[in-house]
PDB file of C-alpha atoms in Angstrom:
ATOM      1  CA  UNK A 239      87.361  71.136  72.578  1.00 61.00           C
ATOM      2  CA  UNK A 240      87.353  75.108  71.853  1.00 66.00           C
ATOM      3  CA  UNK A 241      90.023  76.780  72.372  1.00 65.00           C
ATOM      4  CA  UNK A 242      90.233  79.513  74.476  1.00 70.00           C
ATOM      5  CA  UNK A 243      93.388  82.076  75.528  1.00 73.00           C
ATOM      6  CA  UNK A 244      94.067  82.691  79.121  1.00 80.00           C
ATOM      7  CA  UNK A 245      96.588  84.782  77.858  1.00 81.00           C
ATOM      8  CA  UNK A 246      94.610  87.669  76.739  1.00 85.00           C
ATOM      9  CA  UNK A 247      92.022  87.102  79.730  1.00 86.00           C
ATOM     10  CA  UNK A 248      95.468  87.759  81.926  1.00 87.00           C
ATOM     11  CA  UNK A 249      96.447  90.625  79.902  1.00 88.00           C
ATOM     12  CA  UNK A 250      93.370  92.608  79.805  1.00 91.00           C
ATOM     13  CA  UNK A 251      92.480  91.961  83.588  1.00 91.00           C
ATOM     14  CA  UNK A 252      95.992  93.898  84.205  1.00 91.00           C
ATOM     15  CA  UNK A 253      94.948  96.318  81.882  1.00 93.00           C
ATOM     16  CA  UNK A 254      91.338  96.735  83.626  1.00 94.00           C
ATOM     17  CA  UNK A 255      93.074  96.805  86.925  1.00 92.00           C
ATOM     18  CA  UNK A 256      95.583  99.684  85.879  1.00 91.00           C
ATOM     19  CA  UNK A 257      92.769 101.810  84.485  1.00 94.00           C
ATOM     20  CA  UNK A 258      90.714 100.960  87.795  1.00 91.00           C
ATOM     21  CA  UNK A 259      93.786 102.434  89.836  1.00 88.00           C
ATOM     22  CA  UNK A 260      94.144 105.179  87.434  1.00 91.00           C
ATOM     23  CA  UNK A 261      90.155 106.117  87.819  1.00 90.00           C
ATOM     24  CA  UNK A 262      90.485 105.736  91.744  1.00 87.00           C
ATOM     25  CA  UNK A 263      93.349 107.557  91.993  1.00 85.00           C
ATOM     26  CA  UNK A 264      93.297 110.514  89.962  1.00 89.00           C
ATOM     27  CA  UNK A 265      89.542 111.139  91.293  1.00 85.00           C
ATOM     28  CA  UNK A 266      90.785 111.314  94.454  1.00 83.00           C
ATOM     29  CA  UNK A 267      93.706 113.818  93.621  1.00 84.00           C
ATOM     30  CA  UNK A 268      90.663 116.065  92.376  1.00 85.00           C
ATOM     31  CA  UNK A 269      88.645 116.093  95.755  1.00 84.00           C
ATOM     32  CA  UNK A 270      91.774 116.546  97.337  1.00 82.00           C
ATOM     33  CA  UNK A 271      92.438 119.469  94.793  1.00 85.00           C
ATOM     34  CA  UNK A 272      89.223 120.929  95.987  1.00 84.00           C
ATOM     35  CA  UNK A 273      90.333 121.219  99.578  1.00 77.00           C
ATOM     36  CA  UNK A 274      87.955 118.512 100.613  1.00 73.00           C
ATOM     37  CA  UNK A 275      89.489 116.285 103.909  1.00 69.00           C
ATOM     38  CA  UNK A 276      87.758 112.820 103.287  1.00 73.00           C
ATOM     39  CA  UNK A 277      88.472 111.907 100.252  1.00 69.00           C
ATOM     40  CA  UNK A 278      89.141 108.107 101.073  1.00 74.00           C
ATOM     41  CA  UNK A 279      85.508 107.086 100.118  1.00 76.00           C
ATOM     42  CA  UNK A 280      87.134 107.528  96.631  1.00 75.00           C
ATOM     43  CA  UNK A 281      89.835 104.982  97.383  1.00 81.00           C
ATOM     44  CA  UNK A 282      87.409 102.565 100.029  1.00 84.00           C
ATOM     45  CA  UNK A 283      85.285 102.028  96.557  1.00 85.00           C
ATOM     46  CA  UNK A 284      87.405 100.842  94.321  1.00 87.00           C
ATOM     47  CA  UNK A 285      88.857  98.506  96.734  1.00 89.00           C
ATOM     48  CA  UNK A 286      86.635  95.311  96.352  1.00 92.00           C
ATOM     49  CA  UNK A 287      87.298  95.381  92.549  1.00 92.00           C
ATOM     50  CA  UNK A 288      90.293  95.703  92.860  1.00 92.00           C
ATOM     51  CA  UNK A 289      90.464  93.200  95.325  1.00 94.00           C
ATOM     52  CA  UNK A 290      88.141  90.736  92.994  1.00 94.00           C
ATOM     53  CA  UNK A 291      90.333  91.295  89.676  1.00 94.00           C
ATOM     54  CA  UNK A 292      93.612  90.520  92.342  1.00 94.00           C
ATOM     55  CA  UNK A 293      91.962  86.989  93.046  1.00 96.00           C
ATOM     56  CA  UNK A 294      90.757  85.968  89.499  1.00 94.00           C
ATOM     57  CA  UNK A 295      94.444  87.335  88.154  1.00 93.00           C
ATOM     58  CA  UNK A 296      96.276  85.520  91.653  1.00 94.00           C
ATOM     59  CA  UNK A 297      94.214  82.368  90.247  1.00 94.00           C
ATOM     60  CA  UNK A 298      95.180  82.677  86.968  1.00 92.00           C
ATOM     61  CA  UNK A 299      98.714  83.246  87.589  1.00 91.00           C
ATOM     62  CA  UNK A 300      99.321  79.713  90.101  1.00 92.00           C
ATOM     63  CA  UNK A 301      97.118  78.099  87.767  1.00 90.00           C
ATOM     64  CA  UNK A 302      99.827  79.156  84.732  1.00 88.00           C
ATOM     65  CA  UNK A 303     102.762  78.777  87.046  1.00 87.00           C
ATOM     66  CA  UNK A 304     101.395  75.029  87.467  1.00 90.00           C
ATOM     67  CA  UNK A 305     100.363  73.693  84.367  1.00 87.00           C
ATOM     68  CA  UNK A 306     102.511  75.605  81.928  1.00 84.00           C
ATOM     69  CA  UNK A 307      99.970  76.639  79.055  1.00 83.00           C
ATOM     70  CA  UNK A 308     102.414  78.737  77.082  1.00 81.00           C
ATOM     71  CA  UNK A 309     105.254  77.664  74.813  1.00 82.00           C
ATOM     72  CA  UNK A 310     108.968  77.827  76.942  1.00 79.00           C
ATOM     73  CA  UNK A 311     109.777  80.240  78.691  1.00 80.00           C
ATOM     74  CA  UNK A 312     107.024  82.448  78.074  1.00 81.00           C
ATOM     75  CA  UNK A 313     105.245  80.859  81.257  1.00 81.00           C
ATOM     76  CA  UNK A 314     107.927  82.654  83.229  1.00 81.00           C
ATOM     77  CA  UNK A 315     107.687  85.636  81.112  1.00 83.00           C
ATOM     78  CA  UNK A 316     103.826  86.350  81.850  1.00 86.00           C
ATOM     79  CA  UNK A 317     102.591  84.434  84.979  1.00 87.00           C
ATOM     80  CA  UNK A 318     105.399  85.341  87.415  1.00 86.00           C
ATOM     81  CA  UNK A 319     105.059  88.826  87.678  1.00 87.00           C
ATOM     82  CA  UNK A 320     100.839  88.076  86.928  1.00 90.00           C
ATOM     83  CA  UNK A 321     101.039  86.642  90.245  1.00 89.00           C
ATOM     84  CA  UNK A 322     103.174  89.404  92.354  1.00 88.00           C
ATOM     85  CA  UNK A 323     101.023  91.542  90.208  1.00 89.00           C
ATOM     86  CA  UNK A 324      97.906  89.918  91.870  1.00 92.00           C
ATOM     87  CA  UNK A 325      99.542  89.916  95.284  1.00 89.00           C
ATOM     88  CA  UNK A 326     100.199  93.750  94.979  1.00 88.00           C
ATOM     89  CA  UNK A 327      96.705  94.166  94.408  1.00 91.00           C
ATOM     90  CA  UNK A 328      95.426  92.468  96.746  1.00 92.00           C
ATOM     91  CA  UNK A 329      97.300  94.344  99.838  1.00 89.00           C
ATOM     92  CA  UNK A 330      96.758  97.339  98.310  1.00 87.00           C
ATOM     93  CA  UNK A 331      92.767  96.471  98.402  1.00 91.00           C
ATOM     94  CA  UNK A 332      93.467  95.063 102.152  1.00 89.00           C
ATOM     95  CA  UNK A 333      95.376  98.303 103.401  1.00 88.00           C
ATOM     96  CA  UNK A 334      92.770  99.971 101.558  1.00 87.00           C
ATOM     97  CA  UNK A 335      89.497  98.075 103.334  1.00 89.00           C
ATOM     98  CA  UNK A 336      91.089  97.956 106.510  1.00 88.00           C
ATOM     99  CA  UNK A 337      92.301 101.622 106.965  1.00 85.00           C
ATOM    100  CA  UNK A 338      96.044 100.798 107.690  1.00 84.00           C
ATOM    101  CA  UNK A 339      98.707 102.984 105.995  1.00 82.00           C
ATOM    102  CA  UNK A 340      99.475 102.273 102.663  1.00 77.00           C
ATOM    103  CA  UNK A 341     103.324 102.625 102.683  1.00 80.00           C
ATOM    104  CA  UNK A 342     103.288  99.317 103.767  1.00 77.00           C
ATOM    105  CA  UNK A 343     101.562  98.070 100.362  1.00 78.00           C
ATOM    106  CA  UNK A 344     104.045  99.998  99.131  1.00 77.00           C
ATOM    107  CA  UNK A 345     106.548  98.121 100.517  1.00 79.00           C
ATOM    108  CA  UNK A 346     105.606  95.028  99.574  1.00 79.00           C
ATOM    109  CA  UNK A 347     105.774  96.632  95.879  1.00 77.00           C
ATOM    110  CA  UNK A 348     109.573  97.548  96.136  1.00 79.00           C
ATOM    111  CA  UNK A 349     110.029  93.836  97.612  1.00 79.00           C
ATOM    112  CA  UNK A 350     108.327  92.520  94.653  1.00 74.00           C
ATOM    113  CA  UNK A 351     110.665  94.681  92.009  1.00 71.00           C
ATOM    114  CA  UNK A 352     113.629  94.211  93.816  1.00 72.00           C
ATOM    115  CA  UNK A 353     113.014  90.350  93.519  1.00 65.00           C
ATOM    116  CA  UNK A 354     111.802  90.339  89.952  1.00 63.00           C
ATOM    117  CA  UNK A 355     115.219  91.465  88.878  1.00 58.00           C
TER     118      UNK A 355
END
């Protein structure tokens, strides 16, 4: 049976979802720069990969927390915060899609830090 590592499939889907956020982000700080008022197509499109990298990573995650693929305590150490991680993503996509307000994504981010600690 080959052998293949979840571990860097988890690692670079956080990295492809930070640069993702980055992209969205900072190219809507520069229409906003610009003095242009709907600049939330910027954010609407990046919100079903985001959304779909939030899943595969929120699968990955329950699927580590579950079977325990890494040696010790090194499960703990990369699929519990994969999995708030995922969760984060995933109502910031939501808030995103559905127009709400995106404090409350934020939120849900200072809920997940203050836990984590």
């Amino acid at each position: 049976m080959a052998f293949i590592d979840n571990l860097a499939f988890s690692l670079f889907a956080i990295s492809m979802a930070g640069f993702m956020l980055l992209y969205a982000i900072s190219s809507m700080y520069f229409v906003y720069k610009r003095k242009r008022k709907d600049f939330s197509e910027y954010l609407d499109s990046a919100s079903i990969p985001l959304a779909i990298l939030g899943a595969f990573m929120f699968i990955t995650g329950l699927w580590g927390q579950f079977t325990w693929p890494l040696p010790g305590s090194y499960n703990i150490l990369f699929y519990d915060p994969l999995v708030a991680f995922s969760i984060l993503l995933i109502s910031f996509s939501l808030a995103i899609r559905l127009k709400t307000k995106l404090e409350y994504a934020g939120f849900l981010s200072l809920m997940i830090r203050i836990d984590s600690h």
